[in-house]
Amino acid sequence: MGDKATLTVDGKSYDFDVFVGSENEKCIDIQSLRDQTGYITMDPGYGNTGSCYSSITYVDGAKGILRYRGYPIEQIAEQASFMEVACLILYGELPTQQQLGRFRDAIAEHAPIHTNLEHHFSGFPKSAPPMAILSAMLNLVSCFHPEVLEVHSEGRAFNRTAALLLSKVRTISAFSYRMAIGKPINHPNPNLSYCANFLHMMFSDPYREYIASPTVERALNLFLVLHADHEQNCSTSTVRMVGSSHANLFSSVAAGVCALWGPLHGGANTGVIKMLEDIRSSGHSLDYYLDLAKDKSSEYKLMGFGHRVYKNFDPRSRILKKRVYEVLEELKLDDTLLDIAIELEEKTLQDDYFLSRNLYPNVDFYSGILLRAIGIPLDMFPVMFAIGRMPGWISNWRELLAHKQRISRPRQIYTGEKLRQYVPIDER
Ligand code: ACO
């Protein structure tokens, strides 16, 4: 705490504390505003509202900076495994070999799912959206592991619940895919890495075990690492909102999955591929689509462009763009969608509409092409995002409880009818 900010309203002045974060981010703490002045602030979409103090992830949207617990995303993406990143995000420090080993053991231990839980998959129609299955099944886990209903943000109980969740989300996601394609499930193999095990559960067949190539495994690892956390985005804020009622971790992240599902958030990676495929097949020029996106009378948006926070570039998109080339080359794949994507990006970089609004490719723009290259089907893209985001959701849920944050309960300004008297139905 240091300086004060002064607000003058109705002829009176009020002082509020100013808080400066470790990277010089500033806020005016208005927690006492309503009590002192009778006013509330109005900020739909929360673009100027801080909802918490957090030490997990730092984003500087103007400079295109993203750091997990202080480590630059560029270094992490280049060198760390998803399990290492999960430990870092959950516990605040990079794990030692021994700590990582214990963490991996816990993940392996919790990978199988209860046979009765397995039966629930067959109750979904084949066409069921994988995000609906994921959200439902995450809630169901608590029926088979009642201990996760207890809310612990510290100690062994928390460690166990966190490992259980990180592990179960992978198994549930892979099983939902197997059910959707009408093939038998593949049980987890404890000897495989987090990524290789997921790919095995997705793609092995009874007579042909899928062994992920190092390129594919690295590509999936990169995808998960880049999605591991992103401070107070829509789904993470949802997890915190639900968790603030002391809802258990599984129900809180199940709500996060639902928030992530939307096309403006985690559903955008699917939208990007659909958009690129549409461009390829329609015969229309790229300028046609750019004009459509600029036309305010149309609802059309360029999927994978724009971000609430990044107003220069999204560092995750830069990393992905570089890796997508390498992965396609290493796998000897030629994806014409990548050519269209690059041409589209180049055009937007010369277009005043996009430049003046700071609309650059976000993480979703190139991630879909990477997922396609490693064989992930389109409707599983948001599920992949959810698996990746799990460490961030868990860590934010934990931090909320550790900080003993009050239940989330925004205010509103009522603009409806004033008091009126009820009229019985036969007199209307
Ligand atoms: N295509 C065309 N115009 C756009 C786009 C886009 N993708 N994104 C924003 N704009 C325009 C808006 O219409 C607005 O124009 P105006 O000033 O003339 O009214 C201006 O740019 C500013 O945009 P906002 O609406 O203020 O952006 P906001 O912060 O509310 O939304 C969002 C951010 C949701 C990401 C938005 O850019 C969008 O819908 N993008 C496409 C979907 C997408 O890629 N989502 C993934 C986001 S990243 C993630 O969740 C992992």
PDB file of N, CA and C in Angstrom, residues 80-127:
ATOM      1  N   ALA A  80       9.975 -27.147 -20.937  1.00  0.00           N
ATOM      2  CA  ALA A  80       9.321 -27.853 -19.815  1.00  0.00           C
ATOM      3  C   ALA A  80       8.275 -28.858 -20.279  1.00  0.00           C
ATOM      4  N   SER A  81       8.091 -29.902 -19.461  1.00  0.00           N
ATOM      5  CA  SER A  81       7.007 -30.845 -19.730  1.00  0.00           C
ATOM      6  C   SER A  81       5.733 -30.309 -19.065  1.00  0.00           C
ATOM      7  N   PHE A  82       4.586 -30.784 -19.556  1.00  0.00           N
ATOM      8  CA  PHE A  82       3.312 -30.333 -19.005  1.00  0.00           C
ATOM      9  C   PHE A  82       3.219 -30.661 -17.506  1.00  0.00           C
ATOM     10  N   MET A  83       3.750 -31.796 -17.106  1.00  0.00           N
ATOM     11  CA  MET A  83       3.697 -32.170 -15.690  1.00  0.00           C
ATOM     12  C   MET A  83       4.534 -31.214 -14.833  1.00  0.00           C
ATOM     13  N   GLU A  84       5.681 -30.807 -15.383  1.00  0.00           N
ATOM     14  CA  GLU A  84       6.522 -29.841 -14.674  1.00  0.00           C
ATOM     15  C   GLU A  84       5.780 -28.510 -14.520  1.00  0.00           C
ATOM     16  N   VAL A  85       5.136 -28.101 -15.632  1.00  0.00           N
ATOM     17  CA  VAL A  85       4.403 -26.837 -15.628  1.00  0.00           C
ATOM     18  C   VAL A  85       3.223 -26.917 -14.649  1.00  0.00           C
ATOM     19  N   ALA A  86       2.561 -28.080 -14.624  1.00  0.00           N
ATOM     20  CA  ALA A  86       1.438 -28.245 -13.687  1.00  0.00           C
ATOM     21  C   ALA A  86       1.933 -28.066 -12.251  1.00  0.00           C
ATOM     22  N   CYS A  87       3.086 -28.689 -11.929  1.00  0.00           N
ATOM     23  CA  CYS A  87       3.663 -28.537 -10.578  1.00  0.00           C
ATOM     24  C   CYS A  87       3.974 -27.076 -10.301  1.00  0.00           C
ATOM     25  N   LEU A  88       4.591 -26.422 -11.273  1.00  0.00           N
ATOM     26  CA  LEU A  88       4.964 -25.014 -11.104  1.00  0.00           C
ATOM     27  C   LEU A  88       3.729 -24.162 -10.820  1.00  0.00           C
ATOM     28  N   ILE A  89       2.703 -24.357 -11.633  1.00  0.00           N
ATOM     29  CA  ILE A  89       1.499 -23.533 -11.483  1.00  0.00           C
ATOM     30  C   ILE A  89       0.780 -23.844 -10.172  1.00  0.00           C
ATOM     31  N   LEU A  90       0.749 -25.124  -9.810  1.00  0.00           N
ATOM     32  CA  LEU A  90       0.036 -25.501  -8.575  1.00  0.00           C
ATOM     33  C   LEU A  90       0.783 -25.083  -7.320  1.00  0.00           C
ATOM     34  N   TYR A  91       2.114 -25.286  -7.349  1.00  0.00           N
ATOM     35  CA  TYR A  91       2.848 -25.133  -6.078  1.00  0.00           C
ATOM     36  C   TYR A  91       3.794 -23.931  -6.052  1.00  0.00           C
ATOM     37  N   GLY A  92       3.938 -23.242  -7.168  1.00  0.00           N
ATOM     38  CA  GLY A  92       4.689 -21.988  -7.150  1.00  0.00           C
ATOM     39  C   GLY A  92       6.149 -22.090  -7.517  1.00  0.00           C
ATOM     40  N   GLU A  93       6.721 -23.300  -7.506  1.00  0.00           N
ATOM     41  CA  GLU A  93       8.145 -23.470  -7.834  1.00  0.00           C
ATOM     42  C   GLU A  93       8.305 -24.619  -8.817  1.00  0.00           C
ATOM     43  N   LEU A  94       9.396 -24.575  -9.580  1.00  0.00           N
ATOM     44  CA  LEU A  94       9.706 -25.710 -10.449  1.00  0.00           C
ATOM     45  C   LEU A  94      10.017 -26.917  -9.574  1.00  0.00           C
ATOM     46  N   PRO A  95       9.515 -28.084  -9.918  1.00  0.00           N
ATOM     47  CA  PRO A  95       9.749 -29.249  -9.050  1.00  0.00           C
ATOM     48  C   PRO A  95      11.168 -29.798  -9.210  1.00  0.00           C
ATOM     49  N   THR A  96      11.673 -30.431  -8.154  1.00  0.00           N
ATOM     50  CA  THR A  96      12.924 -31.195  -8.278  1.00  0.00           C
ATOM     51  C   THR A  96      12.559 -32.517  -8.971  1.00  0.00           C
ATOM     52  N   GLN A  97      13.612 -33.269  -9.358  1.00  0.00           N
ATOM     53  CA  GLN A  97      13.365 -34.595  -9.970  1.00  0.00           C
ATOM     54  C   GLN A  97      12.467 -35.436  -9.081  1.00  0.00           C
ATOM     55  N   GLN A  98      12.795 -35.410  -7.779  1.00  0.00           N
ATOM     56  CA  GLN A  98      12.062 -36.258  -6.824  1.00  0.00           C
ATOM     57  C   GLN A  98      10.590 -35.829  -6.699  1.00  0.00           C
ATOM     58  N   GLN A  99      10.392 -34.524  -6.609  1.00  0.00           N
ATOM     59  CA  GLN A  99       9.006 -34.022  -6.497  1.00  0.00           C
ATOM     60  C   GLN A  99       8.214 -34.356  -7.762  1.00  0.00           C
ATOM     61  N   LEU A 100       8.871 -34.193  -8.905  1.00  0.00           N
ATOM     62  CA  LEU A 100       8.191 -34.490 -10.165  1.00  0.00           C
ATOM     63  C   LEU A 100       7.858 -35.982 -10.255  1.00  0.00           C
ATOM     64  N   GLY A 101       8.768 -36.799  -9.792  1.00  0.00           N
ATOM     65  CA  GLY A 101       8.546 -38.249  -9.791  1.00  0.00           C
ATOM     66  C   GLY A 101       7.323 -38.605  -8.957  1.00  0.00           C
ATOM     67  N   ARG A 102       7.228 -37.998  -7.771  1.00  0.00           N
ATOM     68  CA  ARG A 102       6.079 -38.281  -6.889  1.00  0.00           C
ATOM     69  C   ARG A 102       4.778 -37.813  -7.541  1.00  0.00           C
ATOM     70  N   PHE A 103       4.859 -36.651  -8.176  1.00  0.00           N
ATOM     71  CA  PHE A 103       3.676 -36.084  -8.841  1.00  0.00           C
ATOM     72  C   PHE A 103       3.222 -37.016  -9.974  1.00  0.00           C
ATOM     73  N   ARG A 104       4.191 -37.477 -10.756  1.00  0.00           N
ATOM     74  CA  ARG A 104       3.853 -38.372 -11.875  1.00  0.00           C
ATOM     75  C   ARG A 104       3.252 -39.680 -11.357  1.00  0.00           C
ATOM     76  N   ASP A 105       3.800 -40.181 -10.245  1.00  0.00           N
ATOM     77  CA  ASP A 105       3.261 -41.416  -9.662  1.00  0.00           C
ATOM     78  C   ASP A 105       1.798 -41.228  -9.262  1.00  0.00           C
ATOM     79  N   ALA A 106       1.525 -40.059  -8.670  1.00  0.00           N
ATOM     80  CA  ALA A 106       0.136 -39.802  -8.242  1.00  0.00           C
ATOM     81  C   ALA A 106      -0.780 -39.718  -9.457  1.00  0.00           C
ATOM     82  N   ILE A 107      -0.286 -39.108 -10.523  1.00  0.00           N
ATOM     83  CA  ILE A 107      -1.093 -39.010 -11.750  1.00  0.00           C
ATOM     84  C   ILE A 107      -1.367 -40.420 -12.292  1.00  0.00           C
ATOM     85  N   ALA A 108      -0.328 -41.238 -12.306  1.00  0.00           N
ATOM     86  CA  ALA A 108      -0.483 -42.609 -12.837  1.00  0.00           C
ATOM     87  C   ALA A 108      -1.480 -43.396 -11.981  1.00  0.00           C
ATOM     88  N   GLU A 109      -1.382 -43.216 -10.664  1.00  0.00           N
ATOM     89  CA  GLU A 109      -2.258 -43.968  -9.747  1.00  0.00           C
ATOM     90  C   GLU A 109      -3.743 -43.671 -10.012  1.00  0.00           C
ATOM     91  N   HIS A 110      -4.029 -42.415 -10.343  1.00  0.00           N
ATOM     92  CA  HIS A 110      -5.440 -42.028 -10.486  1.00  0.00           C
ATOM     93  C   HIS A 110      -5.972 -42.127 -11.910  1.00  0.00           C
ATOM     94  N   ALA A 111      -5.149 -42.612 -12.839  1.00  0.00           N
ATOM     95  CA  ALA A 111      -5.573 -42.603 -14.251  1.00  0.00           C
ATOM     96  C   ALA A 111      -6.778 -43.510 -14.549  1.00  0.00           C
ATOM     97  N   PRO A 112      -6.842 -44.721 -13.985  1.00  0.00           N
ATOM     98  CA  PRO A 112      -8.030 -45.548 -14.295  1.00  0.00           C
ATOM     99  C   PRO A 112      -9.294 -44.915 -13.711  1.00  0.00           C
ATOM    100  N   ILE A 113     -10.418 -45.185 -14.342  1.00  0.00           N
ATOM    101  CA  ILE A 113     -11.661 -44.699 -13.730  1.00  0.00           C
ATOM    102  C   ILE A 113     -12.524 -45.893 -13.317  1.00  0.00           C
ATOM    103  N   HIS A 114     -13.342 -45.642 -12.312  1.00  0.00           N
ATOM    104  CA  HIS A 114     -14.189 -46.674 -11.720  1.00  0.00           C
ATOM    105  C   HIS A 114     -15.057 -47.321 -12.814  1.00  0.00           C
ATOM    106  N   THR A 115     -15.187 -48.649 -12.755  1.00  0.00           N
ATOM    107  CA  THR A 115     -15.946 -49.353 -13.806  1.00  0.00           C
ATOM    108  C   THR A 115     -17.371 -48.815 -13.925  1.00  0.00           C
ATOM    109  N   ASN A 116     -17.989 -48.499 -12.784  1.00  0.00           N
ATOM    110  CA  ASN A 116     -19.363 -47.982 -12.854  1.00  0.00           C
ATOM    111  C   ASN A 116     -19.409 -46.614 -13.514  1.00  0.00           C
ATOM    112  N   LEU A 117     -18.343 -45.849 -13.327  1.00  0.00           N
ATOM    113  CA  LEU A 117     -18.266 -44.536 -13.987  1.00  0.00           C
ATOM    114  C   LEU A 117     -18.105 -44.748 -15.495  1.00  0.00           C
ATOM    115  N   GLU A 118     -17.348 -45.754 -15.833  1.00  0.00           N
ATOM    116  CA  GLU A 118     -17.135 -46.108 -17.251  1.00  0.00           C
ATOM    117  C   GLU A 118     -18.474 -46.363 -17.951  1.00  0.00           C
ATOM    118  N   HIS A 119     -19.392 -47.063 -17.232  1.00  0.00           N
ATOM    119  CA  HIS A 119     -20.688 -47.406 -17.832  1.00  0.00           C
ATOM    120  C   HIS A 119     -21.478 -46.167 -18.249  1.00  0.00           C
ATOM    121  N   HIS A 120     -21.242 -45.056 -17.542  1.00  0.00           N
ATOM    122  CA  HIS A 120     -22.017 -43.853 -17.857  1.00  0.00           C
ATOM    123  C   HIS A 120     -21.771 -43.372 -19.273  1.00  0.00           C
ATOM    124  N   PHE A 121     -20.585 -43.648 -19.803  1.00  0.00           N
ATOM    125  CA  PHE A 121     -20.284 -43.183 -21.165  1.00  0.00           C
ATOM    126  C   PHE A 121     -21.294 -43.729 -22.167  1.00  0.00           C
ATOM    127  N   SER A 122     -21.721 -44.974 -21.957  1.00  0.00           N
ATOM    128  CA  SER A 122     -22.615 -45.584 -22.949  1.00  0.00           C
ATOM    129  C   SER A 122     -24.011 -44.957 -22.907  1.00  0.00           C
ATOM    130  N   GLY A 123     -24.302 -44.165 -21.870  1.00  0.00           N
ATOM    131  CA  GLY A 123     -25.602 -43.491 -21.791  1.00  0.00           C
ATOM    132  C   GLY A 123     -25.689 -42.262 -22.688  1.00  0.00           C
ATOM    133  N   PHE A 124     -24.552 -41.775 -23.159  1.00  0.00           N
ATOM    134  CA  PHE A 124     -24.585 -40.585 -24.021  1.00  0.00           C
ATOM    135  C   PHE A 124     -24.819 -41.005 -25.474  1.00  0.00           C
ATOM    136  N   PRO A 125     -25.606 -40.221 -26.231  1.00  0.00           N
ATOM    137  CA  PRO A 125     -25.698 -40.535 -27.660  1.00  0.00           C
ATOM    138  C   PRO A 125     -24.346 -40.311 -28.326  1.00  0.00           C
ATOM    139  N   LYS A 126     -24.113 -40.993 -29.441  1.00  0.00           N
ATOM    140  CA  LYS A 126     -22.824 -40.875 -30.125  1.00  0.00           C
ATOM    141  C   LYS A 126     -22.514 -39.446 -30.535  1.00  0.00           C
ATOM    142  N   SER A 127     -23.600 -38.703 -30.803  1.00  0.00           N
ATOM    143  CA  SER A 127     -23.392 -37.334 -31.292  1.00  0.00           C
ATOM    144  C   SER A 127     -23.205 -36.333 -30.146  1.00  0.00           C
TER     145      SER A 127
END
